[in-house]
Coordinates of C-alpha atoms in Angstrom, one line a residue:
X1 CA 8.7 -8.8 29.5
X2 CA 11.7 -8.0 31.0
X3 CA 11.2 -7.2 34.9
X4 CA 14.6 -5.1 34.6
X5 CA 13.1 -2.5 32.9
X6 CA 10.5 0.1 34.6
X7 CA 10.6 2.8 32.3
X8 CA 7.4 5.1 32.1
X9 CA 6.8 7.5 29.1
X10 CA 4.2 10.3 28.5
X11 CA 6.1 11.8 25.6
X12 CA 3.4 12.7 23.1
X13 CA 5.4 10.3 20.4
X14 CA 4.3 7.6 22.7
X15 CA 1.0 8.5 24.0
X16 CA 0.5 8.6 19.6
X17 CA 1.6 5.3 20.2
X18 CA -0.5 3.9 22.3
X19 CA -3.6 5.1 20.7
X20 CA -2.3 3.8 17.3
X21 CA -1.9 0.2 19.2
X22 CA -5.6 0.4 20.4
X23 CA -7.1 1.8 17.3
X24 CA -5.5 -1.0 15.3
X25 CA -6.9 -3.6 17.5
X26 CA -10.5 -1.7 17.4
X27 CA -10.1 -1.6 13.9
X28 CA -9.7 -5.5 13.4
X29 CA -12.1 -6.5 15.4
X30 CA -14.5 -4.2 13.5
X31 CA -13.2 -5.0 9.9
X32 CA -13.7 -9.0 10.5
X33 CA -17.5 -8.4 12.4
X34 CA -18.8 -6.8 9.5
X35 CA -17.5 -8.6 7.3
X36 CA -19.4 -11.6 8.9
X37 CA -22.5 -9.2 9.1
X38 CA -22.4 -8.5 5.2
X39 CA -21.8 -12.2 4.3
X40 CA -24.7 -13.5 6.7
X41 CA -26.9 -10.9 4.9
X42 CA -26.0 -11.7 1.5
X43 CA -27.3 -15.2 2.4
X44 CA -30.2 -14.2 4.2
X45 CA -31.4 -11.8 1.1
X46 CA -30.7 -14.7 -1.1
X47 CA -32.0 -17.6 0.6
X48 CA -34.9 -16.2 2.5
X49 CA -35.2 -18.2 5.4
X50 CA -35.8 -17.3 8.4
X51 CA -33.4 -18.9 11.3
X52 CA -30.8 -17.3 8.6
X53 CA -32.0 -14.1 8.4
X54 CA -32.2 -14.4 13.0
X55 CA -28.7 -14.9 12.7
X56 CA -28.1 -11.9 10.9
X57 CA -30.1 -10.2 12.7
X58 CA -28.4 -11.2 16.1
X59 CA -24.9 -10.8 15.0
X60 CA -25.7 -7.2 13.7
X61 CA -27.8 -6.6 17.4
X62 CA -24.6 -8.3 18.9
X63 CA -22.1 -5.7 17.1
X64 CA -24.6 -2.4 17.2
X65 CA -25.9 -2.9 20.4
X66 CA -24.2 -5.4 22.8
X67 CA -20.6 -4.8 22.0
X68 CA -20.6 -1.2 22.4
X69 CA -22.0 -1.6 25.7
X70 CA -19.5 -4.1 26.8
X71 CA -16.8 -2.2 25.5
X72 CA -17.7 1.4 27.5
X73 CA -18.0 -1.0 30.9
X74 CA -14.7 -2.3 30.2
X75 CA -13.8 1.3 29.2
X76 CA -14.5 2.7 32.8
X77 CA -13.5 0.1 34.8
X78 CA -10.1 0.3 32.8
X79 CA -10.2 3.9 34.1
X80 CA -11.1 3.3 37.4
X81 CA -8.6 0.1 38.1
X82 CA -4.9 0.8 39.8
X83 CA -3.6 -0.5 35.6
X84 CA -5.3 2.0 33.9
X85 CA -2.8 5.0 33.0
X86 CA -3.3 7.7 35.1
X87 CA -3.0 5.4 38.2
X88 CA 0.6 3.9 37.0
X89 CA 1.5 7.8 36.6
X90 CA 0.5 8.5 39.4
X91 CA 1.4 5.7 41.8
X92 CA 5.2 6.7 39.7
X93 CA 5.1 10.2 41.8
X94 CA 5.6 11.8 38.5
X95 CA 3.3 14.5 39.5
X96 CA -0.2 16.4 39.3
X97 CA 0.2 17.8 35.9
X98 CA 1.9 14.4 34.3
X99 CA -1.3 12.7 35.9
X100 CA -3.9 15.1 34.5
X101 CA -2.3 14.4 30.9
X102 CA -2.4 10.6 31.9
X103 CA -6.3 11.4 32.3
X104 CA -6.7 13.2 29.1
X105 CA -5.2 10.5 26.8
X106 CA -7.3 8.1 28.7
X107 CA -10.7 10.0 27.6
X108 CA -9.4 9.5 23.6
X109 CA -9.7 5.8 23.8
X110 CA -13.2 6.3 24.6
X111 CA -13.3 8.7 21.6
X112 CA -11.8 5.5 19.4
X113 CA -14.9 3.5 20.7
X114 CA -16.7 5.9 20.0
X115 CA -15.5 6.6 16.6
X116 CA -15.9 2.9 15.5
X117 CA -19.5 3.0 16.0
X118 CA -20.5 5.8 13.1
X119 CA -22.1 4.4 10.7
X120 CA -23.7 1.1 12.5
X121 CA -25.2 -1.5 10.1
X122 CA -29.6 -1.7 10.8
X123 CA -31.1 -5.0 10.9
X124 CA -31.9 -6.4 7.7
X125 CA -36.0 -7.1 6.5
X126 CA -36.2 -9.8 4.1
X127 CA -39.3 -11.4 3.4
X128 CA -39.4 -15.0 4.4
X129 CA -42.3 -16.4 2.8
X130 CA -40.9 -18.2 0.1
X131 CA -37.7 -19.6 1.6
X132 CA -35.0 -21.6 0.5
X133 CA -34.0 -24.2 2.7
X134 CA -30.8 -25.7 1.7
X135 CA -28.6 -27.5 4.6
X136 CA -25.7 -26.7 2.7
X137 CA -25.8 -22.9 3.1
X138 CA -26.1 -23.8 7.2
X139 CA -23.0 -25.4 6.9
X140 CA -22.1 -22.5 4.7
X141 CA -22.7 -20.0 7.5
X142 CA -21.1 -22.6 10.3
X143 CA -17.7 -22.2 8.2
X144 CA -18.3 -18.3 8.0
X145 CA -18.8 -18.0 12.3
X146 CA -16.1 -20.5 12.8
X147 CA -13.5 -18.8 10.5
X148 CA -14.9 -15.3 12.3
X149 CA -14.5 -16.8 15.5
X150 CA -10.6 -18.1 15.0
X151 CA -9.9 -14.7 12.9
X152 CA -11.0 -13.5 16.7
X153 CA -8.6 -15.5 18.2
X154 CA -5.4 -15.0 15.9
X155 CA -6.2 -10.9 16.2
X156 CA -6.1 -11.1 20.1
X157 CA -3.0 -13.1 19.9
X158 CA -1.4 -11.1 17.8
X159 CA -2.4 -7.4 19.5
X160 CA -1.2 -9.0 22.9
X161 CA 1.9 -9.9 21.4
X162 CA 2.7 -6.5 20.0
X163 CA 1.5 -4.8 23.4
X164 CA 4.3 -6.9 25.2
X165 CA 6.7 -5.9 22.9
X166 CA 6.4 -2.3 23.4
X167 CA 5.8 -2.9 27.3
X168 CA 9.1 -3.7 27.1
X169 CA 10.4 -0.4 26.4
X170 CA 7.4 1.6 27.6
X171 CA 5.7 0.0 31.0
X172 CA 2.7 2.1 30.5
X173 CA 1.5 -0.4 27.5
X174 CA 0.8 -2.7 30.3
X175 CA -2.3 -0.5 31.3
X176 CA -3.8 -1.3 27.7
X177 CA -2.8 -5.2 27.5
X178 CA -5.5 -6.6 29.2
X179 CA -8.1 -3.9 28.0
X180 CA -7.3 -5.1 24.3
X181 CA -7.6 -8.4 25.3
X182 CA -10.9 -7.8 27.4
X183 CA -12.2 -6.5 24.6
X184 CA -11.3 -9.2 22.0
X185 CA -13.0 -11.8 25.1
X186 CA -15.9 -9.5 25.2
X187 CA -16.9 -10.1 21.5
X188 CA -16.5 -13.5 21.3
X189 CA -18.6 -13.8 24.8
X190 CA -20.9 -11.3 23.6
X191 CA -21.5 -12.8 20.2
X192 CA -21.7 -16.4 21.9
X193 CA -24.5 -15.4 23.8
X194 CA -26.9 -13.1 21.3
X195 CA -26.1 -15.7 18.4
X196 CA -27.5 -18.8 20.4
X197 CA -30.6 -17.3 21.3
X198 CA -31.8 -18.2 17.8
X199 CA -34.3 -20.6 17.7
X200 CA -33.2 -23.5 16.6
X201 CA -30.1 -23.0 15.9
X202 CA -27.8 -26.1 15.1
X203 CA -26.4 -27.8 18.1
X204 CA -22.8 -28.1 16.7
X205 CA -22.7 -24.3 16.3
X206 CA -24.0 -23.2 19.6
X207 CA -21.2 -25.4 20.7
X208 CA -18.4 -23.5 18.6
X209 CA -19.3 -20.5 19.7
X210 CA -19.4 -21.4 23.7
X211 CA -16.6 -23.1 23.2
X212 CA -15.1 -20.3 21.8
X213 CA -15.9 -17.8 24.1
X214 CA -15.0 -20.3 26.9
X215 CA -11.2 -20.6 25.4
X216 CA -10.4 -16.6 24.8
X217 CA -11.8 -16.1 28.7
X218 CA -9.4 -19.0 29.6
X219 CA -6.3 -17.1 27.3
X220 CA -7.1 -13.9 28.9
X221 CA -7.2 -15.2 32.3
X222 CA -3.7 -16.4 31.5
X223 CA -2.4 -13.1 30.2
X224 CA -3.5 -11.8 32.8
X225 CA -1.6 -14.0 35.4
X226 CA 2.0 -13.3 33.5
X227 CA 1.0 -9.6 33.5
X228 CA 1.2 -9.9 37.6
X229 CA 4.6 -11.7 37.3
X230 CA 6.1 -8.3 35.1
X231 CA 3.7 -5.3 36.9
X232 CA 4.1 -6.7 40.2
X233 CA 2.3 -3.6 41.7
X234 CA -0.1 -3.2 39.6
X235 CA -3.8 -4.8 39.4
X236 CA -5.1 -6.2 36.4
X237 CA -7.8 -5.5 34.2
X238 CA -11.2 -7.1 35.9
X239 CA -12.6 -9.9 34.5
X240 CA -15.0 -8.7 31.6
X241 CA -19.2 -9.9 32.0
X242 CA -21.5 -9.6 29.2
X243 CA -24.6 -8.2 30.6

């Protein structure tokens, strides 16, 4: 990002903006988890066994449960950090009255977290007594986590990318870069560690998804760093923790 340019816009055409940003990424990230969720079921319901139908299980826990939690931690401690947007209006002097809208816009991203939890998948009940146990549909569900977990990546990527973009012409997109991105590190950390408490749950797999989680907290951390270089004043968004 340019360092030359320091503008700062609360117009409501950009504050639209911002939201639209956020609600796209939100909106990803939600489209490719239940997408996994549906597929994982479909193979559950079919196959009947039972470390298939804990996966499932623990991926539709992961997105109904864990994630929202994350995501409203990361939420207020995005609020409460000197990036979030009322602090960059307000450390601009701008005034009481620009800083009170700052606040307002702030409290509809929690509405978008909130709005893409209606309508939460339940966990599944299939009856495992008669299984079939076919290694191939493992590998089957190894490709569908691993394509999940790169569709992950390439999302985040691509969000953080078009975040910069419009920091360049609006520095208050900087206060939503590293929330995006916390958010994309919070899934794939999230899902890493509800997934592999499966018993018995391949080796290779628990592998991909530590791994996984590993490299997108490693590519946030480094965001993060060339955010300091173009904010300068401002803190970045604390390091997310799956509880």
């Amino acid at each position: 990002m340019s360092t030359q340019k320091r503008r700062m816009s609360l117009k409501k055409e950009e504050q639209e903006k911002l939201l639209k940003v956020y609600e796209k990424a939100l909106t990803e990230l939600k489209s490719d988890t239940e997408k996994l969720i549906k597929n994982l079921s479909n193979t559950a319901e079919s196959e009947r066994f039972k470390q298939i139908v804990d996966i499932a299980n623990a991926s539709i826990q992961f997105y109904a449960e864990d994630l929202k939690n994350i995501m409203l931690s990361n939420y207020q401690a995005w609020r409460e950090s000197k990036v979030s947007i009322a602090k960059q209006v307000e450390a601009s002097l701008a005034g009481d009255n620009a800083v009170l809208e700052a606040k307002s816009l702030e409290k509809n991203f929690e509405r978008k977290i909130e709005e893409m939890y209606k309508n939460m998948p339940g966990l599944i009940k299939v009856d495992d007594t008669t299984p079939n146990i076919d290694p191939e549909k493992m590998e089957q569900i190894k490709q569908e986590i691993t394509n999940y977990v790169e569709k992950l990546n390439g999302a985040e990527r691509k969000h953080r990318l078009s975040i910069n973009k419009y920091a360049e012409e609006n520095q208050l997109f900087i206060g939503i870069q590293g929330h995006v991105s916390a958010t994309f590190t919070a899934a794939h950390e999230g899902f890493a560690a509800r997934a592999t408490q499966v018993k018995g749950l391949a080796d290779e797999l628990s592998n991909i998804l530590k791994q996984a989680a590993a490299d997108m907290e490693q590519a946030n951390s480094d965001m993060k760093k060339k955010g300091v270089n173009s904010a300068k004043n401002l803190e970045q968004f604390p390091k997310p923790r799956f509880q």
